[in-house]
Amino acid sequence: MLNDGVLEDNLQFIEVPLPSNDVQKMIRELAIRRLNKIYDCTELPDQQLSTCYWPRKCTFLSNCLKGDTPNGRYGFVKISEIG
């Protein structure tokens, strides 16, 4: 594909500029605040039903909607067990 030029004929190059340094800093700080909230969480948060199907269907949807308690049987892993 490289030798016959087919790859170049079918590729599209799009340059995506980075946001300014101020915007990058704000995004990093937002991510840090959200991660800290997750790590400090001692109980299950409220369900986020708006994200069950988009951008893709959640793996745990059926268990969650039935009210099953998260556990390893369904693939849930506590954050404290990861680190």
mmCIF file of N, CA, C and O in Angstrom:
data_model
loop_
_atom_site.group_PDB
_atom_site.id
_atom_site.type_symbol
_atom_site.label_atom_id
_atom_site.label_comp_id
_atom_site.label_asym_id
_atom_site.label_seq_id
_atom_site.Cartn_x
_atom_site.Cartn_y
_atom_site.Cartn_z
ATOM 1 N N MET A 1 0.828 -1.194 0.000
ATOM 2 C CA MET A 1 0.000 0.000 0.000
ATOM 3 C C MET A 1 0.874 1.260 0.000
ATOM 4 O O MET A 1 0.482 2.269 -0.567
ATOM 5 N N LEU A 2 1.989 1.178 0.666
ATOM 6 C CA LEU A 2 2.890 2.325 0.650
ATOM 7 C C LEU A 2 3.548 2.485 -0.715
ATOM 8 O O LEU A 2 3.675 3.598 -1.226
ATOM 9 N N ASN A 3 3.960 1.366 -1.299
ATOM 10 C CA ASN A 3 4.685 1.410 -2.568
ATOM 11 C C ASN A 3 3.823 1.893 -3.731
ATOM 12 O O ASN A 3 4.299 2.608 -4.608
ATOM 13 N N ASP A 4 2.546 1.495 -3.750
ATOM 14 C CA ASP A 4 1.707 1.880 -4.890
ATOM 15 C C ASP A 4 0.928 3.178 -4.655
ATOM 16 O O ASP A 4 0.156 3.605 -5.500
ATOM 17 N N GLY A 5 1.099 3.804 -3.480
ATOM 18 C CA GLY A 5 0.481 5.108 -3.236
ATOM 19 C C GLY A 5 -0.966 5.048 -2.773
ATOM 20 O O GLY A 5 -1.597 6.080 -2.586
ATOM 21 N N VAL A 6 -1.503 3.831 -2.600
ATOM 22 C CA VAL A 6 -2.903 3.710 -2.181
ATOM 23 C C VAL A 6 -3.116 4.319 -0.797
ATOM 24 O O VAL A 6 -4.121 4.982 -0.544
ATOM 25 N N LEU A 7 -2.176 4.109 0.098
ATOM 26 C CA LEU A 7 -2.318 4.631 1.460
ATOM 27 C C LEU A 7 -2.412 6.157 1.454
ATOM 28 O O LEU A 7 -3.302 6.733 2.084
ATOM 29 N N GLU A 8 -1.529 6.815 0.720
ATOM 30 C CA GLU A 8 -1.560 8.284 0.666
ATOM 31 C C GLU A 8 -2.856 8.799 0.043
ATOM 32 O O GLU A 8 -3.360 9.846 0.414
ATOM 33 N N ASP A 9 -3.401 8.047 -0.928
ATOM 34 C CA ASP A 9 -4.643 8.467 -1.574
ATOM 35 C C ASP A 9 -5.842 8.395 -0.626
ATOM 36 O O ASP A 9 -6.847 9.066 -0.845
ATOM 37 N N ASN A 10 -5.758 7.569 0.404
ATOM 38 C CA ASN A 10 -6.907 7.351 1.282
ATOM 39 C C ASN A 10 -6.742 7.940 2.674
ATOM 40 O O ASN A 10 -7.625 7.813 3.504
ATOM 41 N N LEU A 11 -5.619 8.572 2.940
ATOM 42 C CA LEU A 11 -5.406 9.201 4.235
ATOM 43 C C LEU A 11 -5.830 10.657 4.210
ATOM 44 O O LEU A 11 -5.701 11.337 3.200
ATOM 45 N N GLN A 12 -6.318 11.107 5.331
ATOM 46 C CA GLN A 12 -6.607 12.524 5.496
ATOM 47 C C GLN A 12 -5.775 13.027 6.664
ATOM 48 O O GLN A 12 -5.747 12.409 7.721
ATOM 49 N N PHE A 13 -5.096 14.105 6.484
ATOM 50 C CA PHE A 13 -4.302 14.703 7.542
ATOM 51 C C PHE A 13 -5.029 15.939 8.034
ATOM 52 O O PHE A 13 -5.356 16.832 7.261
ATOM 53 N N ILE A 14 -5.288 15.970 9.318
ATOM 54 C CA ILE A 14 -5.955 17.114 9.927
ATOM 55 C C ILE A 14 -5.078 17.604 11.069
ATOM 56 O O ILE A 14 -4.751 16.856 11.983
ATOM 57 N N GLU A 15 -4.686 18.843 10.997
ATOM 58 C CA GLU A 15 -3.868 19.419 12.056
ATOM 59 C C GLU A 15 -4.790 19.963 13.139
ATOM 60 O O GLU A 15 -5.688 20.767 12.864
ATOM 61 N N VAL A 16 -4.589 19.500 14.349
ATOM 62 C CA VAL A 16 -5.404 19.941 15.478
ATOM 63 C C VAL A 16 -4.489 20.736 16.407
ATOM 64 O O VAL A 16 -3.605 20.175 17.061
ATOM 65 N N PRO A 17 -4.688 22.031 16.469
ATOM 66 C CA PRO A 17 -3.818 22.852 17.311
ATOM 67 C C PRO A 17 -4.092 22.607 18.794
ATOM 68 O O PRO A 17 -5.229 22.341 19.195
ATOM 69 N N LEU A 18 -3.040 22.678 19.601
ATOM 70 C CA LEU A 18 -3.205 22.545 21.041
ATOM 71 C C LEU A 18 -3.829 23.815 21.604
ATOM 72 O O LEU A 18 -3.595 24.909 21.084
ATOM 73 N N PRO A 19 -4.622 23.672 22.676
ATOM 74 C CA PRO A 19 -5.137 24.878 23.317
ATOM 75 C C PRO A 19 -3.993 25.657 23.953
ATOM 76 O O PRO A 19 -2.898 25.130 24.145
ATOM 77 N N SER A 20 -4.263 26.887 24.318
ATOM 78 C CA SER A 20 -3.236 27.728 24.943
ATOM 79 C C SER A 20 -2.779 27.107 26.263
ATOM 80 O O SER A 20 -3.447 26.239 26.829
ATOM 81 N N ASN A 21 -1.643 27.557 26.750
ATOM 82 C CA ASN A 21 -1.106 27.036 28.009
ATOM 83 C C ASN A 21 -2.076 27.231 29.170
ATOM 84 O O ASN A 21 -2.173 26.376 30.049
ATOM 85 N N ASP A 22 -2.779 28.367 29.181
ATOM 86 C CA ASP A 22 -3.755 28.619 30.247
ATOM 87 C C ASP A 22 -4.885 27.599 30.220
ATOM 88 O O ASP A 22 -5.316 27.106 31.261
ATOM 89 N N VAL A 23 -5.367 27.288 29.030
ATOM 90 C CA VAL A 23 -6.454 26.311 28.892
ATOM 91 C C VAL A 23 -5.955 24.920 29.268
ATOM 92 O O VAL A 23 -6.640 24.162 29.962
ATOM 93 N N GLN A 24 -4.745 24.568 28.850
ATOM 94 C CA GLN A 24 -4.175 23.268 29.224
ATOM 95 C C GLN A 24 -4.060 23.147 30.747
ATOM 96 O O GLN A 24 -4.391 22.107 31.322
ATOM 97 N N LYS A 25 -3.620 24.212 31.391
ATOM 98 C CA LYS A 25 -3.484 24.212 32.852
ATOM 99 C C LYS A 25 -4.848 24.037 33.515
ATOM 100 O O LYS A 25 -4.983 23.263 34.465
ATOM 101 N N MET A 26 -5.865 24.732 32.997
ATOM 102 C CA MET A 26 -7.205 24.624 33.567
ATOM 103 C C MET A 26 -7.742 23.197 33.429
ATOM 104 O O MET A 26 -8.329 22.652 34.366
ATOM 105 N N ILE A 27 -7.500 22.563 32.284
ATOM 106 C CA ILE A 27 -7.968 21.195 32.056
ATOM 107 C C ILE A 27 -7.262 20.230 33.005
ATOM 108 O O ILE A 27 -7.890 19.339 33.588
ATOM 109 N N ARG A 28 -5.955 20.392 33.191
ATOM 110 C CA ARG A 28 -5.213 19.530 34.119
ATOM 111 C C ARG A 28 -5.724 19.690 35.553
ATOM 112 O O ARG A 28 -5.892 18.710 36.286
ATOM 113 N N GLU A 29 -5.961 20.932 35.966
ATOM 114 C CA GLU A 29 -6.463 21.173 37.317
ATOM 115 C C GLU A 29 -7.852 20.572 37.511
ATOM 116 O O GLU A 29 -8.153 20.009 38.567
ATOM 117 N N LEU A 30 -8.689 20.666 36.497
ATOM 118 C CA LEU A 30 -10.022 20.059 36.555
ATOM 119 C C LEU A 30 -9.907 18.543 36.697
ATOM 120 O O LEU A 30 -10.588 17.930 37.524
ATOM 121 N N ALA A 31 -9.024 17.935 35.912
ATOM 122 C CA ALA A 31 -8.825 16.487 35.984
ATOM 123 C C ALA A 31 -8.327 16.077 37.368
ATOM 124 O O ALA A 31 -8.795 15.082 37.934
ATOM 125 N N ILE A 32 -7.409 16.847 37.926
ATOM 126 C CA ILE A 32 -6.877 16.540 39.254
ATOM 127 C C ILE A 32 -7.981 16.623 40.305
ATOM 128 O O ILE A 32 -8.104 15.748 41.169
ATOM 129 N N ARG A 33 -8.806 17.678 40.243
ATOM 130 C CA ARG A 33 -9.901 17.822 41.212
ATOM 131 C C ARG A 33 -10.873 16.648 41.108
ATOM 132 O O ARG A 33 -11.294 16.089 42.125
ATOM 133 N N ARG A 34 -11.216 16.251 39.883
ATOM 134 C CA ARG A 34 -12.154 15.140 39.707
ATOM 135 C C ARG A 34 -11.561 13.819 40.187
ATOM 136 O O ARG A 34 -12.240 13.023 40.822
ATOM 137 N N LEU A 35 -10.297 13.576 39.890
ATOM 138 C CA LEU A 35 -9.649 12.351 40.359
ATOM 139 C C LEU A 35 -9.569 12.318 41.879
ATOM 140 O O LEU A 35 -9.788 11.276 42.502
ATOM 141 N N ASN A 36 -9.255 13.465 42.487
ATOM 142 C CA ASN A 36 -9.208 13.515 43.948
ATOM 143 C C ASN A 36 -10.562 13.196 44.561
ATOM 144 O O ASN A 36 -10.643 12.508 45.579
ATOM 145 N N LYS A 37 -11.650 13.677 43.946
ATOM 146 C CA LYS A 37 -12.996 13.349 44.434
ATOM 147 C C LYS A 37 -13.242 11.849 44.346
ATOM 148 O O LYS A 37 -13.827 11.250 45.242
ATOM 149 N N ILE A 38 -12.799 11.248 43.250
ATOM 150 C CA ILE A 38 -12.982 9.803 43.087
ATOM 151 C C ILE A 38 -12.194 9.044 44.145
ATOM 152 O O ILE A 38 -12.712 8.138 44.795
ATOM 153 N N TYR A 39 -10.932 9.405 44.329
ATOM 154 C CA TYR A 39 -10.086 8.706 45.299
ATOM 155 C C TYR A 39 -10.572 8.890 46.733
ATOM 156 O O TYR A 39 -10.383 8.012 47.568
ATOM 157 N N ASP A 40 -11.172 10.036 47.032
ATOM 158 C CA ASP A 40 -11.650 10.308 48.383
ATOM 159 C C ASP A 40 -13.032 9.721 48.648
ATOM 160 O O ASP A 40 -13.510 9.755 49.781
ATOM 161 N N CYS A 41 -13.669 9.186 47.630
ATOM 162 C CA CYS A 41 -15.031 8.663 47.751
ATOM 163 C C CYS A 41 -15.045 7.423 48.644
ATOM 164 O O CYS A 41 -14.251 6.504 48.470
ATOM 165 N N THR A 42 -15.932 7.402 49.629
ATOM 166 C CA THR A 42 -16.035 6.255 50.527
ATOM 167 C C THR A 42 -17.333 5.472 50.315
ATOM 168 O O THR A 42 -17.512 4.419 50.904
ATOM 169 N N GLU A 43 -18.218 6.002 49.504
ATOM 170 C CA GLU A 43 -19.466 5.290 49.202
ATOM 171 C C GLU A 43 -19.768 5.455 47.725
ATOM 172 O O GLU A 43 -19.192 6.312 47.049
ATOM 173 N N LEU A 44 -20.640 4.613 47.225
ATOM 174 C CA LEU A 44 -20.974 4.672 45.812
ATOM 175 C C LEU A 44 -21.656 5.988 45.465
ATOM 176 O O LEU A 44 -22.548 6.431 46.185
ATOM 177 N N PRO A 45 -21.247 6.621 44.379
ATOM 178 C CA PRO A 45 -21.903 7.867 43.961
ATOM 179 C C PRO A 45 -23.258 7.567 43.326
ATOM 180 O O PRO A 45 -23.571 6.410 43.027
ATOM 181 N N ASP A 46 -24.041 8.596 43.139
ATOM 182 C CA ASP A 46 -25.312 8.431 42.426
ATOM 183 C C ASP A 46 -25.043 7.941 41.014
ATOM 184 O O ASP A 46 -24.001 8.224 40.422
ATOM 185 N N GLN A 47 -26.009 7.222 40.473
ATOM 186 C CA GLN A 47 -25.875 6.739 39.103
ATOM 187 C C GLN A 47 -25.843 7.911 38.138
ATOM 188 O O GLN A 47 -26.474 8.944 38.362
ATOM 189 N N GLN A 48 -25.103 7.749 37.052
ATOM 190 C CA GLN A 48 -25.021 8.751 35.992
ATOM 191 C C GLN A 48 -25.761 8.193 34.778
ATOM 192 O O GLN A 48 -25.149 7.769 33.804
ATOM 193 N N LEU A 49 -27.074 8.156 34.852
ATOM 194 C CA LEU A 49 -27.875 7.489 33.820
ATOM 195 C C LEU A 49 -27.755 8.135 32.445
ATOM 196 O O LEU A 49 -27.999 7.485 31.436
ATOM 197 N N SER A 50 -27.324 9.379 32.387
ATOM 198 C CA SER A 50 -27.181 10.044 31.097
ATOM 199 C C SER A 50 -26.020 9.471 30.287
ATOM 200 O O SER A 50 -25.910 9.719 29.092
ATOM 201 N N THR A 51 -25.149 8.698 30.933
ATOM 202 C CA THR A 51 -23.998 8.139 30.225
ATOM 203 C C THR A 51 -24.092 6.622 30.044
ATOM 204 O O THR A 51 -23.115 5.984 29.677
ATOM 205 N N CYS A 52 -25.252 6.039 30.273
ATOM 206 C CA CYS A 52 -25.403 4.583 30.164
ATOM 207 C C CYS A 52 -25.248 4.077 28.730
ATOM 208 O O CYS A 52 -24.790 2.947 28.530
ATOM 209 N N TYR A 53 -25.647 4.856 27.762
ATOM 210 C CA TYR A 53 -25.675 4.385 26.381
ATOM 211 C C TYR A 53 -24.744 5.149 25.445
ATOM 212 O O TYR A 53 -24.606 4.797 24.284
ATOM 213 N N TRP A 54 -24.146 6.221 25.928
ATOM 214 C CA TRP A 54 -23.320 7.045 25.040
ATOM 215 C C TRP A 54 -22.047 7.465 25.746
ATOM 216 O O TRP A 54 -22.119 7.807 26.921
ATOM 217 N N PRO A 55 -20.908 7.417 25.183
ATOM 218 C CA PRO A 55 -20.669 7.179 23.764
ATOM 219 C C PRO A 55 -20.789 5.712 23.358
ATOM 220 O O PRO A 55 -20.872 5.407 22.185
ATOM 221 N N ARG A 56 -20.798 4.805 24.339
ATOM 222 C CA ARG A 56 -21.116 3.409 24.039
ATOM 223 C C ARG A 56 -21.836 2.831 25.242
ATOM 224 O O ARG A 56 -21.746 3.354 26.346
ATOM 225 N N LYS A 57 -22.540 1.758 25.008
ATOM 226 C CA LYS A 57 -23.314 1.138 26.077
ATOM 227 C C LYS A 57 -22.378 0.658 27.194
ATOM 228 O O LYS A 57 -21.373 0.010 26.941
ATOM 229 N N CYS A 58 -22.726 0.973 28.418
ATOM 230 C CA CYS A 58 -21.919 0.616 29.577
ATOM 231 C C CYS A 58 -21.940 -0.892 29.793
ATOM 232 O O CYS A 58 -22.994 -1.535 29.707
ATOM 233 N N THR A 59 -20.792 -1.441 30.116
ATOM 234 C CA THR A 59 -20.664 -2.876 30.381
ATOM 235 C C THR A 59 -21.512 -3.301 31.574
ATOM 236 O O THR A 59 -22.008 -4.422 31.614
ATOM 237 N N PHE A 60 -21.685 -2.419 32.538
ATOM 238 C CA PHE A 60 -22.369 -2.761 33.776
ATOM 239 C C PHE A 60 -23.834 -2.318 33.792
ATOM 240 O O PHE A 60 -24.473 -2.336 34.835
ATOM 241 N N LEU A 61 -24.370 -1.942 32.648
ATOM 242 C CA LEU A 61 -25.717 -1.370 32.584
ATOM 243 C C LEU A 61 -26.771 -2.278 33.208
ATOM 244 O O LEU A 61 -27.552 -1.837 34.048
ATOM 245 N N SER A 62 -26.817 -3.540 32.822
ATOM 246 C CA SER A 62 -27.878 -4.411 33.323
ATOM 247 C C SER A 62 -27.778 -4.592 34.835
ATOM 248 O O SER A 62 -28.782 -4.560 35.543
ATOM 249 N N ASN A 63 -26.562 -4.747 35.365
ATOM 250 C CA ASN A 63 -26.380 -4.886 36.812
ATOM 251 C C ASN A 63 -26.760 -3.609 37.536
ATOM 252 O O ASN A 63 -27.413 -3.645 38.577
ATOM 253 N N CYS A 64 -26.359 -2.495 36.994
ATOM 254 C CA CYS A 64 -26.615 -1.199 37.614
ATOM 255 C C CYS A 64 -28.121 -0.914 37.678
ATOM 256 O O CYS A 64 -28.647 -0.532 38.716
ATOM 257 N N LEU A 65 -28.811 -1.126 36.571
ATOM 258 C CA LEU A 65 -30.239 -0.822 36.536
ATOM 259 C C LEU A 65 -31.046 -1.773 37.413
ATOM 260 O O LEU A 65 -32.131 -1.415 37.881
ATOM 261 N N LYS A 66 -30.531 -2.970 37.666
ATOM 262 C CA LYS A 66 -31.206 -3.909 38.574
ATOM 263 C C LYS A 66 -30.903 -3.583 40.026
ATOM 264 O O LYS A 66 -31.504 -4.157 40.919
ATOM 265 N N GLY A 67 -29.953 -2.690 40.260
ATOM 266 C CA GLY A 67 -29.602 -2.317 41.624
ATOM 267 C C GLY A 67 -28.642 -3.290 42.291
ATOM 268 O O GLY A 67 -28.506 -3.300 43.510
ATOM 269 N N ASP A 68 -27.974 -4.133 41.488
ATOM 270 C CA ASP A 68 -27.006 -5.065 42.048
ATOM 271 C C ASP A 68 -25.848 -4.310 42.686
ATOM 272 O O ASP A 68 -25.364 -3.320 42.140
ATOM 273 N N THR A 69 -25.409 -4.777 43.832
ATOM 274 C CA THR A 69 -24.278 -4.161 44.516
ATOM 275 C C THR A 69 -23.005 -4.455 43.732
ATOM 276 O O THR A 69 -22.757 -5.611 43.377
ATOM 277 N N PRO A 70 -22.215 -3.432 43.435
ATOM 278 C CA PRO A 70 -20.973 -3.668 42.690
ATOM 279 C C PRO A 70 -20.054 -4.633 43.432
ATOM 280 O O PRO A 70 -19.842 -4.503 44.626
ATOM 281 N N ASN A 71 -19.548 -5.609 42.714
ATOM 282 C CA ASN A 71 -18.565 -6.527 43.281
ATOM 283 C C ASN A 71 -17.783 -7.168 42.144
ATOM 284 O O ASN A 71 -18.090 -6.975 40.973
ATOM 285 N N GLY A 72 -16.772 -7.920 42.497
ATOM 286 C CA GLY A 72 -15.904 -8.547 41.509
ATOM 287 C C GLY A 72 -16.628 -9.479 40.566
ATOM 288 O O GLY A 72 -16.197 -9.699 39.436
ATOM 289 N N ARG A 73 -17.741 -10.036 40.990
ATOM 290 C CA ARG A 73 -18.518 -10.949 40.134
ATOM 291 C C ARG A 73 -18.945 -10.271 38.839
ATOM 292 O O ARG A 73 -19.045 -10.890 37.794
ATOM 293 N N TYR A 74 -19.218 -8.973 38.912
ATOM 294 C CA TYR A 74 -19.659 -8.217 37.737
ATOM 295 C C TYR A 74 -18.521 -7.456 37.072
ATOM 296 O O TYR A 74 -18.729 -6.703 36.134
ATOM 297 N N GLY A 75 -17.301 -7.596 37.593
ATOM 298 C CA GLY A 75 -16.160 -6.925 37.000
ATOM 299 C C GLY A 75 -15.787 -5.613 37.653
ATOM 300 O O GLY A 75 -14.876 -4.934 37.195
ATOM 301 N N PHE A 76 -16.462 -5.244 38.725
ATOM 302 C CA PHE A 76 -16.115 -4.013 39.422
ATOM 303 C C PHE A 76 -14.835 -4.228 40.218
ATOM 304 O O PHE A 76 -14.633 -5.280 40.814
ATOM 305 N N VAL A 77 -13.982 -3.242 40.239
ATOM 306 C CA VAL A 77 -12.758 -3.297 41.033
ATOM 307 C C VAL A 77 -12.690 -2.007 41.832
ATOM 308 O O VAL A 77 -12.761 -0.912 41.261
ATOM 309 N N LYS A 78 -12.554 -2.118 43.141
ATOM 310 C CA LYS A 78 -12.452 -0.938 43.990
ATOM 311 C C LYS A 78 -11.129 -0.221 43.680
ATOM 312 O O LYS A 78 -10.106 -0.860 43.471
ATOM 313 N N ILE A 79 -11.160 1.101 43.694
ATOM 314 C CA ILE A 79 -9.971 1.892 43.430
ATOM 315 C C ILE A 79 -8.864 1.548 44.415
ATOM 316 O O ILE A 79 -7.696 1.451 44.055
ATOM 317 N N SER A 80 -9.232 1.307 45.678
ATOM 318 C CA SER A 80 -8.216 0.999 46.680
ATOM 319 C C SER A 80 -7.473 -0.298 46.354
ATOM 320 O O SER A 80 -6.351 -0.502 46.802
ATOM 321 N N GLU A 81 -8.077 -1.174 45.581
ATOM 322 C CA GLU A 81 -7.441 -2.440 45.208
ATOM 323 C C GLU A 81 -6.535 -2.292 43.993
ATOM 324 O O GLU A 81 -5.733 -3.166 43.709
ATOM 325 N N ILE A 82 -6.668 -1.199 43.260
ATOM 326 C CA ILE A 82 -5.879 -0.999 42.051
ATOM 327 C C ILE A 82 -4.470 -0.523 42.375
ATOM 328 O O ILE A 82 -3.497 -1.009 41.843
ATOM 329 N N GLY A 83 -4.389 0.502 43.233
ATOM 330 C CA GLY A 83 -3.120 1.149 43.495
ATOM 331 C C GLY A 83 -2.282 0.404 44.454
ATOM 332 O O GLY A 83 -1.152 0.414 44.618
#
